[in-house]
């Protein structure tokens, strides 16, 4: 084989191979772009359904999990407590509201409470920013984690099936609360446009903005009932 033959052969081989590689790479990039567009389109349709229905559909578990999954998900009981209550029997209307056997899902700095797997939207959402999670002693085999404000007021008690799940919940709340607080600081400083959030996080945020309004009211405590009673002869 002459040097001319070698040069021609080598050029043809390399050129064909390189061209094929370029085409493969371009197709791969287009594929990635197509998948991103499909995800954005999926969340866009879900958001439209959520908005048009007034928050009654479109925010399913599957939609909120997104393609990367939830940051935390488990079944448990969620108790809405009164931060001003010092305890009591509840016989006068005090006490708390408990949602039993619900699905607890954390996506970004938000905790969503679902009635069941088939629910078309969460019952309500909790903003985890400025919240702390603390594990409590386990009564009757349950493993409670208190969700409390930075001032130490307990807003919710979350009861999970085992110690490992409770610890994972506590860790996830701490991580996502810190992330949410950081986002708030950036927005306050006018840097909100620099936040590069995934489509699934943006969708979760839009759902949470509405569903936070649906949180159950803190139950009236026994102390508050007595404080508001009209005592005969008292002025």
JSON list of N, CA, C and O in Angstrom, two decimals, residues 114-141:
[
{"chain": "A", "resi": 114, "resn": "UNK", "atom": "N", "xyz": [-50.94, 13.93, 52.18]},
{"chain": "A", "resi": 114, "resn": "UNK", "atom": "CA", "xyz": [-51.92, 13.33, 51.27]},
{"chain": "A", "resi": 114, "resn": "UNK", "atom": "C", "xyz": [-52.80, 12.34, 52.01]},
{"chain": "A", "resi": 114, "resn": "UNK", "atom": "O", "xyz": [-52.32, 11.59, 52.87]},
{"chain": "A", "resi": 115, "resn": "UNK", "atom": "N", "xyz": [-54.08, 12.33, 51.66]},
{"chain": "A", "resi": 115, "resn": "UNK", "atom": "CA", "xyz": [-55.00, 11.37, 52.26]},
{"chain": "A", "resi": 115, "resn": "UNK", "atom": "C", "xyz": [-54.61, 9.94, 51.91]},
{"chain": "A", "resi": 115, "resn": "UNK", "atom": "O", "xyz": [-54.59, 9.05, 52.77]},
{"chain": "A", "resi": 116, "resn": "UNK", "atom": "N", "xyz": [-54.30, 9.70, 50.65]},
{"chain": "A", "resi": 116, "resn": "UNK", "atom": "CA", "xyz": [-53.90, 8.36, 50.19]},
{"chain": "A", "resi": 116, "resn": "UNK", "atom": "C", "xyz": [-53.20, 8.48, 48.84]},
{"chain": "A", "resi": 116, "resn": "UNK", "atom": "O", "xyz": [-53.04, 9.57, 48.29]},
{"chain": "A", "resi": 117, "resn": "UNK", "atom": "N", "xyz": [-52.82, 7.34, 48.30]},
{"chain": "A", "resi": 117, "resn": "UNK", "atom": "CA", "xyz": [-52.07, 7.29, 47.04]},
{"chain": "A", "resi": 117, "resn": "UNK", "atom": "C", "xyz": [-52.88, 7.83, 45.86]},
{"chain": "A", "resi": 117, "resn": "UNK", "atom": "O", "xyz": [-52.32, 8.37, 44.91]},
{"chain": "A", "resi": 118, "resn": "UNK", "atom": "N", "xyz": [-54.20, 7.67, 45.92]},
{"chain": "A", "resi": 118, "resn": "UNK", "atom": "CA", "xyz": [-55.05, 8.07, 44.79]},
{"chain": "A", "resi": 118, "resn": "UNK", "atom": "C", "xyz": [-55.48, 9.53, 44.85]},
{"chain": "A", "resi": 118, "resn": "UNK", "atom": "O", "xyz": [-56.15, 10.01, 43.93]},
{"chain": "A", "resi": 119, "resn": "UNK", "atom": "N", "xyz": [-55.10, 10.25, 45.88]},
{"chain": "A", "resi": 119, "resn": "UNK", "atom": "CA", "xyz": [-55.54, 11.65, 46.05]},
{"chain": "A", "resi": 119, "resn": "UNK", "atom": "C", "xyz": [-55.07, 12.50, 44.87]},
{"chain": "A", "resi": 119, "resn": "UNK", "atom": "O", "xyz": [-53.92, 12.39, 44.42]},
{"chain": "A", "resi": 120, "resn": "UNK", "atom": "N", "xyz": [-55.95, 13.37, 44.39]},
{"chain": "A", "resi": 120, "resn": "UNK", "atom": "CA", "xyz": [-55.62, 14.23, 43.25]},
{"chain": "A", "resi": 120, "resn": "UNK", "atom": "C", "xyz": [-54.88, 15.49, 43.66]},
{"chain": "A", "resi": 120, "resn": "UNK", "atom": "O", "xyz": [-54.38, 16.23, 42.81]},
{"chain": "A", "resi": 121, "resn": "UNK", "atom": "N", "xyz": [-54.80, 15.73, 44.97]},
{"chain": "A", "resi": 121, "resn": "UNK", "atom": "CA", "xyz": [-54.10, 16.91, 45.48]},
{"chain": "A", "resi": 121, "resn": "UNK", "atom": "C", "xyz": [-53.84, 16.69, 46.97]},
{"chain": "A", "resi": 121, "resn": "UNK", "atom": "O", "xyz": [-54.56, 15.92, 47.62]},
{"chain": "A", "resi": 122, "resn": "UNK", "atom": "N", "xyz": [-52.82, 17.32, 47.54]},
{"chain": "A", "resi": 122, "resn": "UNK", "atom": "CA", "xyz": [-52.59, 17.16, 48.99]},
{"chain": "A", "resi": 122, "resn": "UNK", "atom": "C", "xyz": [-53.66, 17.86, 49.81]},
{"chain": "A", "resi": 122, "resn": "UNK", "atom": "O", "xyz": [-54.29, 18.82, 49.35]},
{"chain": "A", "resi": 123, "resn": "UNK", "atom": "N", "xyz": [-53.88, 17.38, 51.02]},
{"chain": "A", "resi": 123, "resn": "UNK", "atom": "CA", "xyz": [-54.82, 18.05, 51.92]},
{"chain": "A", "resi": 123, "resn": "UNK", "atom": "C", "xyz": [-54.30, 19.44, 52.26]},
{"chain": "A", "resi": 123, "resn": "UNK", "atom": "O", "xyz": [-55.05, 20.41, 52.27]},
{"chain": "A", "resi": 124, "resn": "UNK", "atom": "N", "xyz": [-53.02, 19.51, 52.57]},
{"chain": "A", "resi": 124, "resn": "UNK", "atom": "CA", "xyz": [-52.40, 20.79, 52.89]},
{"chain": "A", "resi": 124, "resn": "UNK", "atom": "C", "xyz": [-50.89, 20.66, 52.80]},
{"chain": "A", "resi": 124, "resn": "UNK", "atom": "O", "xyz": [-50.35, 19.56, 52.60]},
{"chain": "A", "resi": 125, "resn": "UNK", "atom": "N", "xyz": [-50.22, 21.78, 52.93]},
{"chain": "A", "resi": 125, "resn": "UNK", "atom": "CA", "xyz": [-48.75, 21.79, 52.88]},
{"chain": "A", "resi": 125, "resn": "UNK", "atom": "C", "xyz": [-48.21, 22.60, 54.06]},
{"chain": "A", "resi": 125, "resn": "UNK", "atom": "O", "xyz": [-48.89, 23.48, 54.59]},
{"chain": "A", "resi": 126, "resn": "UNK", "atom": "N", "xyz": [-46.99, 22.28, 54.46]},
{"chain": "A", "resi": 126, "resn": "UNK", "atom": "CA", "xyz": [-46.32, 22.98, 55.56]},
{"chain": "A", "resi": 126, "resn": "UNK", "atom": "C", "xyz": [-45.02, 23.55, 55.02]},
{"chain": "A", "resi": 126, "resn": "UNK", "atom": "O", "xyz": [-44.22, 22.83, 54.41]},
{"chain": "A", "resi": 127, "resn": "UNK", "atom": "N", "xyz": [-44.80, 24.82, 55.22]},
{"chain": "A", "resi": 127, "resn": "UNK", "atom": "CA", "xyz": [-43.53, 25.45, 54.84]},
{"chain": "A", "resi": 127, "resn": "UNK", "atom": "C", "xyz": [-42.50, 25.10, 55.91]},
{"chain": "A", "resi": 127, "resn": "UNK", "atom": "O", "xyz": [-42.68, 25.43, 57.09]},
{"chain": "A", "resi": 128, "resn": "UNK", "atom": "N", "xyz": [-41.42, 24.43, 55.52]},
{"chain": "A", "resi": 128, "resn": "UNK", "atom": "CA", "xyz": [-40.43, 23.97, 56.49]},
{"chain": "A", "resi": 128, "resn": "UNK", "atom": "C", "xyz": [-39.40, 25.03, 56.86]},
{"chain": "A", "resi": 128, "resn": "UNK", "atom": "O", "xyz": [-38.65, 24.85, 57.83]},
{"chain": "A", "resi": 129, "resn": "UNK", "atom": "N", "xyz": [-39.36, 26.12, 56.10]},
{"chain": "A", "resi": 129, "resn": "UNK", "atom": "CA", "xyz": [-38.41, 27.19, 56.44]},
{"chain": "A", "resi": 129, "resn": "UNK", "atom": "C", "xyz": [-38.74, 27.71, 57.84]},
{"chain": "A", "resi": 129, "resn": "UNK", "atom": "O", "xyz": [-39.90, 27.91, 58.18]},
{"chain": "A", "resi": 130, "resn": "UNK", "atom": "N", "xyz": [-37.71, 27.90, 58.65]},
{"chain": "A", "resi": 130, "resn": "UNK", "atom": "CA", "xyz": [-37.83, 28.40, 60.03]},
{"chain": "A", "resi": 130, "resn": "UNK", "atom": "C", "xyz": [-38.50, 27.38, 60.95]},
{"chain": "A", "resi": 130, "resn": "UNK", "atom": "O", "xyz": [-39.02, 27.74, 62.01]},
{"chain": "A", "resi": 131, "resn": "UNK", "atom": "N", "xyz": [-38.50, 26.11, 60.52]},
{"chain": "A", "resi": 131, "resn": "UNK", "atom": "CA", "xyz": [-39.03, 25.03, 61.36]},
{"chain": "A", "resi": 131, "resn": "UNK", "atom": "C", "xyz": [-37.89, 24.12, 61.78]},
{"chain": "A", "resi": 131, "resn": "UNK", "atom": "O", "xyz": [-36.89, 23.97, 61.07]},
{"chain": "A", "resi": 132, "resn": "UNK", "atom": "N", "xyz": [-38.04, 23.50, 62.94]},
{"chain": "A", "resi": 132, "resn": "UNK", "atom": "CA", "xyz": [-37.07, 22.53, 63.43]},
{"chain": "A", "resi": 132, "resn": "UNK", "atom": "C", "xyz": [-37.80, 21.23, 63.72]},
{"chain": "A", "resi": 132, "resn": "UNK", "atom": "O", "xyz": [-38.95, 21.23, 64.15]},
{"chain": "A", "resi": 133, "resn": "UNK", "atom": "N", "xyz": [-37.10, 20.12, 63.51]},
{"chain": "A", "resi": 133, "resn": "UNK", "atom": "CA", "xyz": [-37.68, 18.81, 63.80]},
{"chain": "A", "resi": 133, "resn": "UNK", "atom": "C", "xyz": [-36.91, 18.17, 64.95]},
{"chain": "A", "resi": 133, "resn": "UNK", "atom": "O", "xyz": [-35.68, 18.11, 64.93]},
{"chain": "A", "resi": 134, "resn": "UNK", "atom": "N", "xyz": [-37.64, 17.72, 65.95]},
{"chain": "A", "resi": 134, "resn": "UNK", "atom": "CA", "xyz": [-37.01, 17.10, 67.11]},
{"chain": "A", "resi": 134, "resn": "UNK", "atom": "C", "xyz": [-37.72, 15.79, 67.43]},
{"chain": "A", "resi": 134, "resn": "UNK", "atom": "O", "xyz": [-38.94, 15.76, 67.58]},
{"chain": "A", "resi": 135, "resn": "UNK", "atom": "N", "xyz": [-36.94, 14.72, 67.53]},
{"chain": "A", "resi": 135, "resn": "UNK", "atom": "CA", "xyz": [-37.52, 13.43, 67.89]},
{"chain": "A", "resi": 135, "resn": "UNK", "atom": "C", "xyz": [-37.92, 13.46, 69.36]},
{"chain": "A", "resi": 135, "resn": "UNK", "atom": "O", "xyz": [-37.27, 14.08, 70.19]},
{"chain": "A", "resi": 136, "resn": "UNK", "atom": "N", "xyz": [-39.05, 12.78, 69.64]},
{"chain": "A", "resi": 136, "resn": "UNK", "atom": "CA", "xyz": [-39.57, 12.73, 71.00]},
{"chain": "A", "resi": 136, "resn": "UNK", "atom": "C", "xyz": [-39.52, 11.29, 71.51]},
{"chain": "A", "resi": 136, "resn": "UNK", "atom": "O", "xyz": [-39.23, 10.36, 70.76]},
{"chain": "A", "resi": 137, "resn": "UNK", "atom": "N", "xyz": [-39.82, 11.12, 72.80]},
{"chain": "A", "resi": 137, "resn": "UNK", "atom": "CA", "xyz": [-39.89, 9.77, 73.35]},
{"chain": "A", "resi": 137, "resn": "UNK", "atom": "C", "xyz": [-41.04, 9.04, 72.68]},
{"chain": "A", "resi": 137, "resn": "UNK", "atom": "O", "xyz": [-42.05, 9.65, 72.31]},
{"chain": "A", "resi": 138, "resn": "UNK", "atom": "N", "xyz": [-40.90, 7.75, 72.49]},
{"chain": "A", "resi": 138, "resn": "UNK", "atom": "CA", "xyz": [-41.87, 6.97, 71.71]},
{"chain": "A", "resi": 138, "resn": "UNK", "atom": "C", "xyz": [-42.92, 6.31, 72.60]},
{"chain": "A", "resi": 138, "resn": "UNK", "atom": "O", "xyz": [-42.64, 5.31, 73.26]},
{"chain": "A", "resi": 139, "resn": "UNK", "atom": "N", "xyz": [-44.15, 6.84, 72.64]},
{"chain": "A", "resi": 139, "resn": "UNK", "atom": "CA", "xyz": [-45.21, 6.21, 73.42]},
{"chain": "A", "resi": 139, "resn": "UNK", "atom": "C", "xyz": [-45.91, 5.11, 72.61]},
{"chain": "A", "resi": 139, "resn": "UNK", "atom": "O", "xyz": [-46.20, 5.29, 71.44]},
{"chain": "A", "resi": 140, "resn": "UNK", "atom": "N", "xyz": [-46.17, 4.00, 73.25]},
{"chain": "A", "resi": 140, "resn": "UNK", "atom": "CA", "xyz": [-46.94, 2.91, 72.63]},
{"chain": "A", "resi": 140, "resn": "UNK", "atom": "C", "xyz": [-46.35, 2.46, 71.30]},
{"chain": "A", "resi": 140, "resn": "UNK", "atom": "O", "xyz": [-47.08, 2.14, 70.35]},
{"chain": "A", "resi": 141, "resn": "UNK", "atom": "N", "xyz": [-45.05, 2.47, 71.19]},
{"chain": "A", "resi": 141, "resn": "UNK", "atom": "CA", "xyz": [-44.41, 1.98, 69.98]},
{"chain": "A", "resi": 141, "resn": "UNK", "atom": "C", "xyz": [-44.37, 2.96, 68.83]},
{"chain": "A", "resi": 141, "resn": "UNK", "atom": "O", "xyz": [-43.77, 2.69, 67.80]}
]
